[in-house]
Coordinates of C-alpha atoms and ligand atoms in Angstrom, one line a residue:
X63 CA 108.5 173.0 98.9
X64 CA 108.8 171.1 95.7
X65 CA 106.2 171.7 93.0
X66 CA 103.3 169.4 93.5
X67 CA 102.5 166.8 90.8
X68 CA 99.6 164.4 90.4
X69 CA 100.0 161.1 88.3
X70 CA 97.4 158.7 87.1
X71 CA 99.5 156.6 84.7
X72 CA 99.0 153.3 86.5
X73 CA 96.4 150.6 86.9
X74 CA 93.0 152.1 87.6
X75 CA 94.5 155.7 87.6
X76 CA 91.8 158.3 87.1
X77 CA 91.4 162.1 88.0
X78 CA 91.2 165.4 86.1
X79 CA 93.6 168.1 87.6
X80 CA 92.2 171.6 87.3
X81 CA 94.7 173.4 89.6
X82 CA 97.8 172.5 91.7
X83 CA 98.9 176.1 92.2
X84 CA 97.7 176.3 95.9
X85 CA 98.4 173.3 98.1
X86 CA 95.6 174.4 100.4
X87 CA 93.2 174.5 97.4
X88 CA 94.0 171.6 95.0
X89 CA 91.2 171.6 92.5
X90 CA 90.1 168.3 90.9
X91 CA 87.3 166.8 88.8
X92 CA 86.3 163.3 89.1
X93 CA 86.6 161.8 85.5
X94 CA 83.8 159.9 83.6
X95 CA 84.2 156.3 82.4
X96 CA 86.1 156.2 79.1
X97 CA 82.9 155.6 77.0
X98 CA 79.9 156.4 79.3
X99 CA 78.5 159.2 81.5
X100 CA 79.2 157.3 84.8
X101 CA 81.7 159.3 87.0
X102 CA 82.6 158.3 90.6
X103 CA 85.9 156.4 90.6
X104 CA 89.1 158.2 91.3
X105 CA 92.7 157.0 92.0
X106 CA 95.9 159.1 91.7
X107 CA 99.2 159.8 93.4
X108 CA 100.3 163.2 94.6
X109 CA 104.0 164.1 95.0
X110 CA 105.9 167.0 96.6
X111 CA 103.4 167.5 99.5
X112 CA 105.4 166.1 102.5
X113 CA 104.7 168.1 105.6
X114 CA 102.3 170.5 103.8
X115 CA 98.8 170.9 105.0
X116 CA 97.0 169.8 101.8
X117 CA 93.4 170.4 100.9
X118 CA 92.0 168.6 97.9
X119 CA 88.6 169.7 96.4
X120 CA 86.6 167.5 94.1
X121 CA 84.6 170.2 92.4
X122 CA 82.2 168.0 90.4
X123 CA 81.3 165.6 93.2
X124 CA 77.7 166.8 93.1
X125 CA 77.4 165.7 89.4
X126 CA 78.8 162.2 89.9
X127 CA 76.7 159.1 89.3
X128 CA 75.8 158.6 92.9
X129 CA 76.1 162.0 94.8
X130 CA 74.6 160.5 97.9
X131 CA 77.6 158.2 97.9
X132 CA 79.6 161.2 99.2
X133 CA 77.4 161.7 102.4
X134 CA 79.4 160.3 105.3
X135 CA 82.1 159.0 102.8
X136 CA 85.8 159.3 103.7
X137 CA 88.6 159.4 101.0
X138 CA 91.1 156.5 101.1
X139 CA 94.9 157.2 101.2
X140 CA 98.1 155.2 101.3
X141 CA 101.8 155.8 101.2
X142 CA 103.0 152.2 100.4
X143 CA 99.9 151.1 98.3
X144 CA 99.5 148.1 100.6
X145 CA 98.0 149.8 103.7
X146 CA 95.1 152.2 103.0
X147 CA 93.5 154.5 105.6
X148 CA 90.6 156.9 105.7
X149 CA 91.1 160.8 105.8
X150 CA 88.9 163.6 107.0
X151 CA 86.4 164.4 104.3
X152 CA 83.5 166.8 103.8
X153 CA 80.7 167.1 101.2
X154 CA 78.6 170.2 100.9
X155 CA 76.3 168.8 98.2
X156 CA 78.4 170.0 95.3
X157 CA 82.1 170.0 96.4
X158 CA 83.8 167.1 98.2
X159 CA 86.9 168.1 100.1
X160 CA 89.5 166.3 102.2
X161 CA 92.6 167.4 104.1
X162 CA 95.9 165.6 104.8
X163 CA 99.5 166.6 105.8
X164 CA 101.5 163.9 104.1
X165 CA 104.2 162.1 106.1
X166 CA 106.0 161.2 102.9
X167 CA 106.6 162.9 99.5
X168 CA 104.4 160.5 97.6
X169 CA 100.8 159.7 98.7
X170 CA 98.0 157.8 96.8
X171 CA 94.4 158.6 97.0
X172 CA 91.4 156.3 95.8
X173 CA 87.7 156.0 96.1
X174 CA 88.2 152.5 97.5
X175 CA 91.3 150.3 98.2
X176 CA 92.3 149.2 94.7
X177 CA 92.6 145.7 93.5
X178 CA 95.2 145.8 90.6
X179 CA 95.2 143.6 87.6
X180 CA 98.6 142.4 88.6
X181 CA 97.3 141.2 91.8
X182 CA 94.4 139.5 89.9
X183 CA 97.0 137.7 87.8
X184 CA 99.0 136.7 90.9
X185 CA 95.9 135.3 92.4
X186 CA 95.1 133.1 89.4
X187 CA 98.7 131.9 89.2
X188 CA 98.8 131.1 93.0
X189 CA 95.5 129.2 93.0
X190 CA 96.2 127.0 90.0
X191 CA 99.0 125.4 92.0
X192 CA 96.2 123.6 93.9
X193 CA 95.2 120.1 92.8
X194 CA 91.5 121.2 93.2
X195 CA 91.8 124.0 90.6
X196 CA 91.6 124.1 86.8
X197 CA 91.8 127.3 84.8
X198 CA 89.8 127.8 81.5
X199 CA 90.3 130.7 79.2
X200 CA 86.7 131.5 78.0
X201 CA 87.8 134.1 75.4
X202 CA 88.9 137.7 75.1
X203 CA 87.7 141.1 76.4
X204 CA 87.6 144.1 74.0
X205 CA 91.0 145.3 75.1
X206 CA 92.4 141.8 74.6
X207 CA 92.5 140.6 78.1
X208 CA 91.7 137.0 79.1
X209 CA 88.4 136.1 80.6
X210 CA 89.6 133.4 82.9
X211 CA 87.2 130.9 84.6
X212 CA 88.5 129.1 87.7
X213 CA 86.9 125.7 88.3
X214 CA 87.3 124.2 91.8
X215 CA 86.3 120.8 93.1
X216 CA 87.7 117.7 94.8
X217 CA 88.1 115.4 91.9
X218 CA 89.0 112.5 94.3
X219 CA 85.7 112.7 96.2
X220 CA 83.3 109.8 95.9
X221 CA 80.5 111.9 94.4
X222 CA 80.5 111.8 90.5
X223 CA 81.0 115.2 88.9
X224 CA 77.6 115.0 87.3
X225 CA 75.9 114.8 90.7
X226 CA 77.9 117.7 92.2
X227 CA 76.1 121.1 92.8
X228 CA 77.3 123.8 90.4
X229 CA 78.1 127.0 92.5
X230 CA 79.0 130.2 90.6
X231 CA 80.7 133.3 92.0
X232 CA 81.1 136.2 89.6
X233 CA 82.6 139.4 90.9
X234 CA 83.3 143.1 89.8
X235 CA 81.0 143.4 86.8
X236 CA 81.3 147.0 87.9
X237 CA 85.0 147.6 87.8
X238 CA 85.2 150.4 90.3
X239 CA 83.6 148.1 92.9
X240 CA 87.0 146.7 93.8
X241 CA 85.7 145.2 97.0
X242 CA 84.0 142.5 94.9
X243 CA 87.4 141.1 93.8
X244 CA 88.7 141.3 97.4
X245 CA 85.6 139.4 98.3
X246 CA 86.4 136.7 95.7
X247 CA 90.0 136.4 96.9
X248 CA 88.8 135.7 100.5
X249 CA 86.1 133.2 99.2
X250 CA 88.8 131.4 97.1
X251 CA 91.6 131.3 99.7
X252 CA 89.2 129.7 102.4
X253 CA 87.9 127.3 99.8
X254 CA 91.4 126.1 99.1
X255 CA 92.6 126.0 102.8
X256 CA 93.4 122.3 103.5
X257 CA 92.8 122.9 107.2
X258 CA 89.3 124.2 106.6
X259 CA 86.6 121.5 107.1
X260 CA 83.9 123.6 105.5
X261 CA 85.9 123.9 102.4
X262 CA 86.6 120.1 102.3
X263 CA 83.0 119.2 102.5
X264 CA 82.0 121.7 99.8
X265 CA 84.7 120.7 97.5
X266 CA 83.5 117.1 97.8
X267 CA 79.9 118.0 97.1
X268 CA 80.2 120.9 94.6
X269 CA 81.9 122.3 91.6
X270 CA 82.7 125.9 92.0
X271 CA 82.9 128.3 89.0
X272 CA 84.5 131.6 89.8
X273 CA 85.4 134.8 88.0
X274 CA 87.2 137.1 90.4
X275 CA 87.1 140.0 87.9
X276 CA 84.2 140.1 85.3
X277 CA 85.4 143.4 83.9
X278 CA 89.3 143.6 83.7
X279 CA 89.3 146.3 81.0
X280 CA 87.0 148.6 83.0
X281 CA 89.2 147.9 86.1
X282 CA 92.5 148.8 84.5
X283 CA 90.9 151.9 82.7
X284 CA 89.8 153.2 86.0
X285 CA 86.1 153.0 85.1
X286 CA 83.3 153.0 87.8
X287 CA 80.6 151.0 86.0
X288 CA 81.4 150.1 82.4
X289 CA 83.7 148.1 80.1
X290 CA 85.8 149.4 77.3
X291 CA 82.7 149.9 75.1
X292 CA 80.8 151.7 77.7
X293 CA 78.6 148.7 78.5
X294 CA 77.2 148.3 82.0
X295 CA 77.7 144.6 82.2
X296 CA 74.9 144.2 84.8
X297 CA 72.5 145.4 82.2
X298 CA 73.7 143.0 79.4
X299 CA 72.5 139.6 80.5
X300 CA 69.3 139.5 78.5
X301 CA 71.1 140.0 75.1
X302 CA 74.9 140.2 75.4
X303 CA 77.1 140.4 72.4
X304 CA 80.8 139.7 71.6
X305 CA 80.9 143.2 70.0
X306 CA 79.7 145.1 73.1
X307 CA 79.8 142.8 76.2
X308 CA 82.0 139.8 75.5
X309 CA 82.5 139.4 79.2
X310 CA 78.8 138.5 79.8
X311 CA 78.4 136.7 76.5
X312 CA 81.2 134.2 77.3
X313 CA 80.2 133.6 80.9
X314 CA 76.5 133.2 80.1
X315 CA 77.5 130.7 77.3
X316 CA 79.6 128.6 79.9
X317 CA 76.7 128.7 82.4
X318 CA 74.4 127.3 79.8
X319 CA 76.9 124.6 79.0
X320 CA 77.5 123.4 82.6
X321 CA 74.5 124.7 84.5
X322 CA 73.8 126.7 87.7
X323 CA 72.5 125.6 91.1
X324 CA 73.5 128.7 93.0
X325 CA 74.9 132.1 91.8
X326 CA 76.4 134.8 93.7
X327 CA 77.3 138.2 92.1
X328 CA 79.6 140.5 94.2
X329 CA 79.1 144.2 94.0
X330 CA 79.8 147.4 95.9
X331 CA 77.2 150.1 96.8
X332 CA 78.0 153.8 96.9
X333 CA 75.3 154.9 99.3
X334 CA 74.3 152.3 101.8
X335 CA 76.9 151.7 104.6
X336 CA 76.0 148.0 105.0
X337 CA 76.6 144.5 103.7
X338 CA 73.4 143.1 102.2
X339 CA 71.9 140.9 99.4
X340 CA 69.3 141.4 96.7
X341 CA 67.4 138.4 95.5
X342 CA 65.1 137.4 92.8
X343 CA 61.6 138.1 94.3
X344 CA 60.7 140.1 91.2
X345 CA 61.2 137.4 88.7
X346 CA 58.3 135.8 87.0
X347 CA 59.6 132.3 87.9
X348 CA 60.1 133.1 91.6
X349 CA 58.5 130.3 93.7
X350 CA 58.0 129.3 97.4
X351 CA 61.0 126.9 97.0
X352 CA 63.3 129.8 96.0
X353 CA 61.8 132.0 98.7
X354 CA 62.6 129.4 101.3
X355 CA 66.2 128.9 99.9
X356 CA 66.7 132.7 100.1
X357 CA 65.5 132.8 103.6
X358 CA 67.6 129.9 104.8
X359 CA 70.7 131.3 103.1
X360 CA 70.3 134.7 104.7
X361 CA 69.4 133.1 108.2
X362 CA 72.6 131.1 108.1
X363 CA 74.8 134.1 107.1
X364 CA 73.1 136.3 109.8
X365 CA 73.8 133.6 112.4
X366 CA 77.5 133.3 111.5
X367 CA 78.7 136.8 110.4
X368 CA 78.0 140.1 112.3
X369 CA 79.2 142.1 109.3
X370 CA 76.2 140.7 107.3
X371 CA 72.7 142.1 107.9
X372 CA 69.2 142.1 106.3
X373 CA 67.6 145.3 107.9
X374 CA 69.0 147.7 105.3
X375 CA 69.1 147.1 101.6
X376 CA 67.5 147.8 98.2
X377 CA 64.0 146.8 99.3
X378 CA 61.9 144.0 97.6
X379 CA 61.0 144.1 93.9
X380 CA 57.4 143.9 93.1
X381 CA 56.2 140.4 91.7
X382 CA 57.0 140.2 88.0
X383 CA 58.9 143.5 88.0
X384 CA 62.4 141.9 88.0
X385 CA 64.7 143.3 85.3
X386 CA 66.1 140.2 83.7
X387 CA 69.0 142.1 82.2
X388 CA 70.7 141.9 85.6
X389 CA 73.0 138.9 86.2
X390 CA 71.4 137.3 89.2
X391 CA 67.8 137.9 87.9
X392 CA 68.6 136.4 84.5
X393 CA 70.5 133.4 86.1
X394 CA 67.7 132.8 88.7
X395 CA 65.1 132.9 86.1
X396 CA 66.8 130.8 83.5
X397 CA 68.2 128.1 85.8
X398 CA 65.4 128.2 88.4
X399 CA 68.0 128.6 91.1
X400 CA 69.0 130.5 94.1
X401 CA 70.8 133.7 93.0
X402 CA 71.9 136.8 95.0
X403 CA 73.5 140.1 94.3
X404 CA 75.9 140.7 97.2
X405 CA 76.5 144.4 98.0
X406 CA 79.4 145.8 100.2
X407 CA 79.8 149.5 101.1
X408 CA 82.3 152.1 99.6
X409 CA 81.9 153.8 103.0
X410 CA 81.9 151.5 106.1
X411 CA 79.7 149.1 107.8
X412 CA 77.6 151.5 110.0
X413 CA 76.8 148.6 112.3
X414 CA 80.5 147.9 113.0
X415 CA 82.5 150.9 111.9
X416 CA 86.3 151.1 111.8
X417 CA 87.5 154.7 112.2
X418 CA 90.9 154.0 110.7
X419 CA 90.1 152.1 107.5
X420 CA 86.3 152.1 107.1
X421 CA 85.2 149.2 104.9
X422 CA 88.3 147.9 103.1
X423 CA 90.0 145.0 101.2
X424 CA 90.7 142.8 104.2
X425 CA 87.2 143.2 105.6
X426 CA 85.8 142.3 102.1
X427 CA 88.1 139.2 102.0
X428 CA 86.7 138.0 105.4
X429 CA 83.1 138.6 104.2
X430 CA 83.9 136.5 101.1
X431 CA 85.3 133.7 103.3
X432 CA 82.2 133.9 105.6
X433 CA 79.8 133.2 102.7
X434 CA 80.9 129.6 102.6
X435 CA 78.9 128.9 105.7
X436 CA 75.5 129.9 104.2
X437 CA 76.5 128.0 101.0
X438 CA 77.1 124.9 103.2
X439 CA 73.7 125.5 105.0
X440 CA 71.7 125.3 101.8
X441 CA 73.8 123.1 99.6
X442 CA 71.6 120.0 100.1
X443 CA 68.5 122.0 99.4
X444 CA 69.5 123.5 96.1
X445 CA 67.8 120.9 94.0
Ligands
LIG237 C1 72.9 147.1 91.4 S1 72.8 145.4 91.5 C2 71.1 145.0 91.2 C3 70.2 144.7 92.4 N1 69.1 145.5 92.6 C4 67.9 145.1 93.1 N2 67.1 145.9 93.5 N3 67.7 143.8 93.2 C5 73.0 147.5 89.8 O1 73.6 146.7 89.1 O2 72.5 148.6 89.6 C6 73.8 147.7 92.3 C7 75.3 147.6 92.0 O3 75.7 147.9 90.9 O4 76.0 147.2 92.8
LIG238 ZN1 77.6 146.9 91.0

């Protein structure tokens, strides 16, 4: 047997190797984000294990940011980095362990199916070939990457731009929540499908503003929850700064320039094995109009997408208790508009589980495409 080797020198690579001496007891620690205490994301390759019954043990799983995220969780693996599958995994409250006898000499492991920065750039490049898409560079992240806003509308439609509804989708404020960018890819691809009547109607009536990756630095660094400066972007919306949270500062500034009629913020949840939304019922400015809009949006999504549900979720905030440092709360309050946080599972959808892949990139894409129907259902009610 060749000597085992673990690599992390690639996009979103992250793990700490404690011992590779015994292939039946590979000892690892999950690494913290580069400038914060959050630890949960992992992504690495292991070489030299073909045909060997490997056991990998994550010794500090019980000290990670969301230990309940390991209950019922299964590690994701891939040989070709395109097709990812779930492997047998156990968690005893402290140590998470998983077993695999690799079919090939190199196998990748990750917390969730990764969405690479190269794929992000390929997505932007492909979309801007559409006549409906314009790309705007809002500014730079702390590591020097572009914050790129996509604007989508049918400029040939009869409705003047000023009368179109402004629909925002931001995704992956928390970089380890890669499902959020898969969601955005599915949303964008359906919106630009010329055969899709829902898309044609929405592009005629709306202008869409989309950021598929709000935190490219954190994503490339292999962080779970923070940007290069250690900022949790979903706690920066009340008072962002170019020095600490330029990603939020730049997007908030653009929202204030063009306005918001509906905002969706795509995330992933470590513990709950469901797709659900969280609204703005805790905001001081929450009104019966917004409550009705939230109800109608959820009813339309429930009616058209079995992967979406409302029985499980975070629970309702108490009136006036909404933390306005969070994106959808700040946007909902400041633009008096419908705003939802959308949560997808790192585990699986317990209502419709898939034993082979769990929840994954493709299912996230389909969910992103499905959300156009509730958007269509409420678009005429937004103002
Ligand atoms: C959350 S998103 C906030 C929504 N919470 C409620 N109760 N409305 C966060 O930012 O902590 C979870 C996530 O990160 O996905
Ligand atoms: Zn999140």
